[in-house]
Structure formats: C-alpha cells, structure tokens
Short mmCIF file of C-alpha atoms in Angstrom, two decimals:
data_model
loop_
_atom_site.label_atom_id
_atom_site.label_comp_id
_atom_site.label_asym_id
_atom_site.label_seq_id
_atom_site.Cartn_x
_atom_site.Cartn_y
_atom_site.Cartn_z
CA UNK A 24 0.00 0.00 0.00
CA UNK A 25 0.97 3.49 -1.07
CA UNK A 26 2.25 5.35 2.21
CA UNK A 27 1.05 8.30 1.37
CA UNK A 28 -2.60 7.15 1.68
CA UNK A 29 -1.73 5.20 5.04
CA UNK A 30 -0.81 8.39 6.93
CA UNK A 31 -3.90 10.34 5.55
CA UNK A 32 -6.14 7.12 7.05
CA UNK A 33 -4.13 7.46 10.16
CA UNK A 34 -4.63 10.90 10.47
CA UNK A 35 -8.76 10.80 9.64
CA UNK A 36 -8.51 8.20 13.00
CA UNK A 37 -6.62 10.27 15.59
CA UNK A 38 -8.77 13.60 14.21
CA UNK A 39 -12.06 11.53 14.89
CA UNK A 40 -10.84 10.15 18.54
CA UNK A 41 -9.83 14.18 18.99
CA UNK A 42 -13.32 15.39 18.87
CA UNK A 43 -15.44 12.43 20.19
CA UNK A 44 -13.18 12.99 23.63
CA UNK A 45 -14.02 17.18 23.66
CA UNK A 46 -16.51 18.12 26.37
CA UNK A 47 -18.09 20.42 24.37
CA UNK A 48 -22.34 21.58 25.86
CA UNK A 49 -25.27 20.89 24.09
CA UNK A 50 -27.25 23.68 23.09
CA UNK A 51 -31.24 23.85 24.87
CA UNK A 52 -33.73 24.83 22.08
CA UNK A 53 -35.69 26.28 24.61
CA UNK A 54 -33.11 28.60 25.94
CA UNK A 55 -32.53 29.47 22.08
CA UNK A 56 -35.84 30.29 21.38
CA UNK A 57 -35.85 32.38 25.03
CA UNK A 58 -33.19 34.07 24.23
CA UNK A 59 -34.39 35.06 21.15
CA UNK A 60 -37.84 36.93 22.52
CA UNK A 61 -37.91 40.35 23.44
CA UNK A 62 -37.59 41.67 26.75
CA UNK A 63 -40.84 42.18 29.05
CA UNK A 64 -41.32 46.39 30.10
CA UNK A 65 -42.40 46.71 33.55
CA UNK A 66 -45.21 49.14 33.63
CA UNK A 67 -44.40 52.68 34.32
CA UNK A 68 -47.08 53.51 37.80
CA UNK A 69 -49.34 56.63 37.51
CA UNK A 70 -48.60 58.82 40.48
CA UNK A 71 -51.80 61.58 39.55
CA UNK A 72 -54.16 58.87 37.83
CA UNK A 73 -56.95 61.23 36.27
CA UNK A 74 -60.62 61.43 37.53
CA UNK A 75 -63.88 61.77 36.00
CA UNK A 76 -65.09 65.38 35.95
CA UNK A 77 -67.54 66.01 39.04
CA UNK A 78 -71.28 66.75 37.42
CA UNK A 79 -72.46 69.83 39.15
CA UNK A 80 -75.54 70.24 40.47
CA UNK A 81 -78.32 73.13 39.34
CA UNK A 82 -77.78 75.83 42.21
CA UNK A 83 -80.82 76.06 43.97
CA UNK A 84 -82.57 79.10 44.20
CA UNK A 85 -82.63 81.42 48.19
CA UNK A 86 -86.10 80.85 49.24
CA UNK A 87 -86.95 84.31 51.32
CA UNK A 88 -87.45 84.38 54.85
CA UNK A 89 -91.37 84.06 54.86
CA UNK A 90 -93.06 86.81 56.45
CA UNK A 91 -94.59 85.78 60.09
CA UNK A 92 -96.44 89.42 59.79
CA UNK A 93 -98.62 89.14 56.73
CA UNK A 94 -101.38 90.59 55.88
CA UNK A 95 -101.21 93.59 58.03
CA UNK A 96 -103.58 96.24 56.27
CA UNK A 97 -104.83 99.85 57.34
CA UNK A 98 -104.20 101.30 60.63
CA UNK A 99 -106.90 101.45 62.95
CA UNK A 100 -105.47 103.27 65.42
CA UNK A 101 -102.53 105.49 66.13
CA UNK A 102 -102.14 106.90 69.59
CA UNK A 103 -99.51 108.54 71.60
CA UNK A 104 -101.01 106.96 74.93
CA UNK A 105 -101.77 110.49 75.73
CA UNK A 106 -105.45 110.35 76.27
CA UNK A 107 -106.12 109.37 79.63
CA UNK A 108 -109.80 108.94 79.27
CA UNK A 109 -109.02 105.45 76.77
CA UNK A 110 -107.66 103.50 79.54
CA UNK A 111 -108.02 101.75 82.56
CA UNK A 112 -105.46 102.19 85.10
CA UNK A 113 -105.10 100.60 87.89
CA UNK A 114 -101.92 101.54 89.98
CA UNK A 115 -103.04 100.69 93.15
CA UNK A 116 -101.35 101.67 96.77
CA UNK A 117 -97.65 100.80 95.07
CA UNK A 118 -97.30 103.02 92.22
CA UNK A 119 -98.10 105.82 89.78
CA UNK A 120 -99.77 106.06 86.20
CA UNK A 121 -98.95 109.21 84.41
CA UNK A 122 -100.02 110.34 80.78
CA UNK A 123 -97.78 112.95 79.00
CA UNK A 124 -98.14 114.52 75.95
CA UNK A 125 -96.98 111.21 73.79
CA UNK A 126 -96.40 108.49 76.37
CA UNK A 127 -98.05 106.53 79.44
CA UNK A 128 -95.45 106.03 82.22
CA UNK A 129 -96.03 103.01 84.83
CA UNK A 130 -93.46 103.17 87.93
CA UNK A 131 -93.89 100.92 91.23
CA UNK A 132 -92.31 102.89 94.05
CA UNK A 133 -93.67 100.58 96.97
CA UNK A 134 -92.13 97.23 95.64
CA UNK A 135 -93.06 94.54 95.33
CA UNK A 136 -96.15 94.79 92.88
CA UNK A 137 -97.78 94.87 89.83
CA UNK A 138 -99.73 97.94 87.96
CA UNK A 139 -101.05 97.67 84.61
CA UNK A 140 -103.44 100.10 82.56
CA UNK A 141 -106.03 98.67 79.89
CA UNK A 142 -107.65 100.44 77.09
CA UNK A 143 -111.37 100.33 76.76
CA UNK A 144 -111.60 100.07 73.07
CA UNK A 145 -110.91 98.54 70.27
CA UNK A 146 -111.56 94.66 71.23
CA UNK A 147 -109.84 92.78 69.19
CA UNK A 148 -109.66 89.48 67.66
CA UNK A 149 -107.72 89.22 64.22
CA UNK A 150 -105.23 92.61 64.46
CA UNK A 151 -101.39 93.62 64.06
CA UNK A 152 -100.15 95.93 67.07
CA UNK A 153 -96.65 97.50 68.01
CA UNK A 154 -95.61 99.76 71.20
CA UNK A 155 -92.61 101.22 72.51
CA UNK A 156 -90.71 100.58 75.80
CA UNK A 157 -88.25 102.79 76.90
CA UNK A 158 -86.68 101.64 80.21
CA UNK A 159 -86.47 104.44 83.06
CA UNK A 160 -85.17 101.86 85.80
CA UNK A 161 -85.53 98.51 85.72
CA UNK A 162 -83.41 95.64 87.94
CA UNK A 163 -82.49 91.91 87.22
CA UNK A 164 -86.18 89.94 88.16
CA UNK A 165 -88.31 92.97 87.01
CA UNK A 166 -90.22 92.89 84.04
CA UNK A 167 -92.45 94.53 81.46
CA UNK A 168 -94.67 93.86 78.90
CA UNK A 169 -98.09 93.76 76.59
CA UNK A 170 -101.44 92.19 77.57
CA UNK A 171 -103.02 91.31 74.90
CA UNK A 172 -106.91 89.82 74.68
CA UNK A 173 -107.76 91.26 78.24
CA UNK A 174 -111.26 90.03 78.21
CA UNK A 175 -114.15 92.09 79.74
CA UNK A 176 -113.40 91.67 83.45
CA UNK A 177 -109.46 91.92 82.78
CA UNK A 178 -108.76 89.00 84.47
CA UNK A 179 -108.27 85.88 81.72
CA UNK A 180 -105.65 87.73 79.31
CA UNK A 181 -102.01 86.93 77.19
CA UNK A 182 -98.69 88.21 79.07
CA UNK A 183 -95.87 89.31 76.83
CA UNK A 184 -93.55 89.56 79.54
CA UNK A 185 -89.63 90.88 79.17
CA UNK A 186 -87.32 90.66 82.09
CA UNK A 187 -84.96 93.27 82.58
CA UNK A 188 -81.92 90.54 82.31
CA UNK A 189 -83.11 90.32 78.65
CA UNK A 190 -85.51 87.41 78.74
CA UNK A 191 -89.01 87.12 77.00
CA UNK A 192 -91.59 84.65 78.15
CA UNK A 193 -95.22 84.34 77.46
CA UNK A 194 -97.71 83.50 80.25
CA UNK A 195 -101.82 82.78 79.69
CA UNK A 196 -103.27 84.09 82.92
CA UNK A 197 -106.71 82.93 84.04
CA UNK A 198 -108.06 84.79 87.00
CA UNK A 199 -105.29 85.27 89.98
CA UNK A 200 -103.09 82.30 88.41
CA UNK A 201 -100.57 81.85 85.01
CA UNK A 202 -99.38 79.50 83.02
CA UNK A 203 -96.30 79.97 81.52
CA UNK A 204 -96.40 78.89 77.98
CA UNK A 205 -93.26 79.65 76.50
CA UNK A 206 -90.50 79.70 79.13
CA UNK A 207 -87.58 82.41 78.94
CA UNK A 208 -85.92 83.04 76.49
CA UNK A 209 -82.66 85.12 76.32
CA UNK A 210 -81.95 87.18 73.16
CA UNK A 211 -79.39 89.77 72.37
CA UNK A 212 -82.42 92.05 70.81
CA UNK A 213 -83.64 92.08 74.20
CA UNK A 214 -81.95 95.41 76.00
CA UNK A 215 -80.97 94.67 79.16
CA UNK A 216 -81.68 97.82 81.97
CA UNK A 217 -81.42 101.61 80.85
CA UNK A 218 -81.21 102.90 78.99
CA UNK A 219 -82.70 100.21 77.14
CA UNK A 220 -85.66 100.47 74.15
CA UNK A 221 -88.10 97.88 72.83
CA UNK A 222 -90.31 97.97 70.30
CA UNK A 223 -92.84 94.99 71.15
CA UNK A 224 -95.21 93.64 68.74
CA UNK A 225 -98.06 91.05 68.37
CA UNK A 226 -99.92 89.38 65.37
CA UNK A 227 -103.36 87.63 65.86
CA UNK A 228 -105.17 85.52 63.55
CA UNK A 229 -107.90 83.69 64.86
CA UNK A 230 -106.44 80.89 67.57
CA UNK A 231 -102.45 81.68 66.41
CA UNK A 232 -101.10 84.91 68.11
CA UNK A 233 -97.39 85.58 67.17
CA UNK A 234 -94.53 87.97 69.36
CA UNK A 235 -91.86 89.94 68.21
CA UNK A 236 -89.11 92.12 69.58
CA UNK A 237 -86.96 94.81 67.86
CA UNK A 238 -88.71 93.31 64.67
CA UNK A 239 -87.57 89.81 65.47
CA UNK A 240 -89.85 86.89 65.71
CA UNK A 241 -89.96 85.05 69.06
CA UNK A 242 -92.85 82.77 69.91
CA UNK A 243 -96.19 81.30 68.85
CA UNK A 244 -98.84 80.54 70.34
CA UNK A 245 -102.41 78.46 69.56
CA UNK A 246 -105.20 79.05 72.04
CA UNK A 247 -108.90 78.29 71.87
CA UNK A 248 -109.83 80.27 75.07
CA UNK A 249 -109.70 83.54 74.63
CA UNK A 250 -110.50 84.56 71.57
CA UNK A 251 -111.08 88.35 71.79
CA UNK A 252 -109.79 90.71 73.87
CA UNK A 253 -108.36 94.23 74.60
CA UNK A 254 -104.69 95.44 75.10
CA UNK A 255 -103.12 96.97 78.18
CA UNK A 256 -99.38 97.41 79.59
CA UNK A 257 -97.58 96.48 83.15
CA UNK A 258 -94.93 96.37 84.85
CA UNK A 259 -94.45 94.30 88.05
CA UNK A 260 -91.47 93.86 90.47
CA UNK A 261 -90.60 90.68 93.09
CA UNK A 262 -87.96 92.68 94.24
CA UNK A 263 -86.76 95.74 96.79
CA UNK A 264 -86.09 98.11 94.22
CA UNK A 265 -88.71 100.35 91.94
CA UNK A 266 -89.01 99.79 88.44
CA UNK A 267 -90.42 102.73 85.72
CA UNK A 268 -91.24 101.74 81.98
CA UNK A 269 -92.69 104.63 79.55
CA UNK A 270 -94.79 103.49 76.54
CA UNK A 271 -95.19 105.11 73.53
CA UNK A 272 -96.03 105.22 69.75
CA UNK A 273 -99.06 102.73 70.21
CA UNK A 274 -100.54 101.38 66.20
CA UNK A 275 -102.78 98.66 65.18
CA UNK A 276 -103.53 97.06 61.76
CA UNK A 277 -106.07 95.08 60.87
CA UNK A 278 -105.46 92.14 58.95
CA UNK A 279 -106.60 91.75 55.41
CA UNK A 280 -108.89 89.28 54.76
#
C-alpha cells in the first residue's frame, strides 16, 4: 500500500478520537428560542391617575325668609297713649300712672307689685299691634310687657312679659293664676336695663297669636280660650327696688282678609 494514503487514514482516525473525547455543551432549544424573545417592560405607575369630571348640580334658588307678619292692612289706630280717658289704670297703693303729651309712664315705688293700665276700646280678635318701651329703671327679676286679649273683666288675658336681664316669656293668665307657655328666652335684641328700648309687637289671627321684639320673631302661640280681647301694659317687680317703663307710639292694623 501506497504510504502516502496510510498516513492520511491514520490521520482521519486520531482527528475523529480528537473530537469524540471534547466536552463540548449541548445547546437547549428552549433557551434558544428564550433568548431570542424580546424583553418584558415593567409598567411605568401613575402617580396623579386622572378622575372623571364632578357633574355639578343646578344651584338652587334662596327661598326668602317668609313673612310671620302678613297681611297687616290699614291702621286702625294710632295713639300717643296720651289720652287718659281710653284706659283703665289701675296703679293701686304701690305706684303711679302718668299720661304725657306722647307716652303713658307706669313706675312701682312701693315694691313689690304689679300695675297695669287697659284700654277700653278697640276689642280685638284678628289685628297687628306695636308699642314702645323705653326703660327708666328697671333691675335683674323685674319685668315689662303687653297684655293682649284682656277680656271684659281683665282677668283671663295673654302676658308678653320681658325681664330686665333680657328674657321674653309668654304667660296665659286665668283669673289670679298663670301658666307659663313659652319659658324664657334670652336674646341679644332684648336690651338689658337703661337705657334700654323695645319695640314689642303682636300678630293675631284667629287661635295663632305671634310675638316679636326689635322686629324679630320670638314665639307662637295656639289658644282656643280667649278669643277676643283688649290690650293693656304692666310692669311688676318681686324685688326691693322700683321699676319705671314709659310706653309710647301705640298702632294697630287690621289684617286683610
């Protein structure tokens, strides 16, 4: 045999037992075919995420404070308490009632008592009246005030009482006893001692009366007992000292129908 072709055999052997004895990894398809896809994004967070616009609701209309004084129509009377012969007064041992030219002064000089003057006319039922206070002197426990439907032997009747500590109550008084119906009630348009003014008021309508002070609303009431009545003033003390109220500027209204 040519000995050329012998080495090349021997050489094809000892290249074969070369690579069959090289460590050499086989390859994972799968880690191919990983390798190959593209990598994942992690998804960016949204600090200020956005909202859905708010729908806004219709603004609703400002319904008016309703009137408690309606229907007030033509004055049917206008006095300055002047005219001594329209009232009642009964001032007793313990005080004075004096008419001046445009107000009726009640003072109780022997305390403790009541006075009070009346008028004779109008009676009322359905009406809209005002007066003015003016405080002369007037302690803590004293009070003040309107009657209001003093019936014909002034004893069943409506107290609008204020206390001079600034306190309004309203007491239904039958014969020598009361009931208090609405208890006190402090309010900062109550003055409180002299030189103090109020300008008290009353509505009526049927069995609803109504109070006010300095234009402000206070109470209600609904009674079926007295239904008619005349108006008076009073002032009444439980204490040592005096107490002197003038009142003034009288009106009523009727009510419209």
């Amino acid at each position: 045999m040519d000995k050329s072709v012998l080495a090349c055999g021997l050489a094809l052997v000892l290249l074969g037992l070369g690579l069959a004895s090289c460590d050499v990894p086989a390859v994972d398809p799968t880690a191919l075919a990983s390798a190959t896809q593209p990598a994942t994004q992690t998804a960016t967070p949204v600090w200020f995420p956005l909202t859905a616009t708010p729908t806004l609701l219709p603004t609703l209309p400002r319904t008016p404070t309703p009137d408690l004084r309606p229907e007030i129509g033509e004055i049917i009377l206008a006095d300055g308490l002047s005219v001594e012969q329209a009232w009642y007064t009964f001032p007793g041992s313990i005080g004075n009632i004096t008419f001046s030219e445009d107000h009726l002064t009640l003072a109780v000089n022997q305390p403790p008592g009541m006075i009070y003057a009346i008028r004779e006319t109008p009676i009322l039922t359905d009406f809209y009246s005002e007066i003015t206070a003016d405080i002369n002197f007037c302690q803590t426990g004293d009070e003040y005030g309107l009657m209001v439907r003093v019936d014909n032997d002034r004893l069943d009747h409506f107290r609008f009482a204020i206390s001079c500590d600034g306190q309004a109550k309203i007491v239904q008084v039958h014969g020598s006893s009361g009931v208090v119906l609405e208890p006190l009630l402090k309010d900062p348009v109550i003055p409180i001692g002299f030189p103090g003014q109020t300008r008290l008021a009353v509505w009526a309508s049927g069995e609803e009366i109504r109070f006010f002070v300095n234009g402000k609303y206070l109470f209600s009431i609904v009674d079926r007992i007295i239904g008619q009545g005349a108006l008076g003033v009073y002032v009444r003390t439980t204490g040592e000292d005096p107490i002197s109220i003038n009142f003034s500027q009288q009106v009523i209204h009727e009510l419209l129908p």
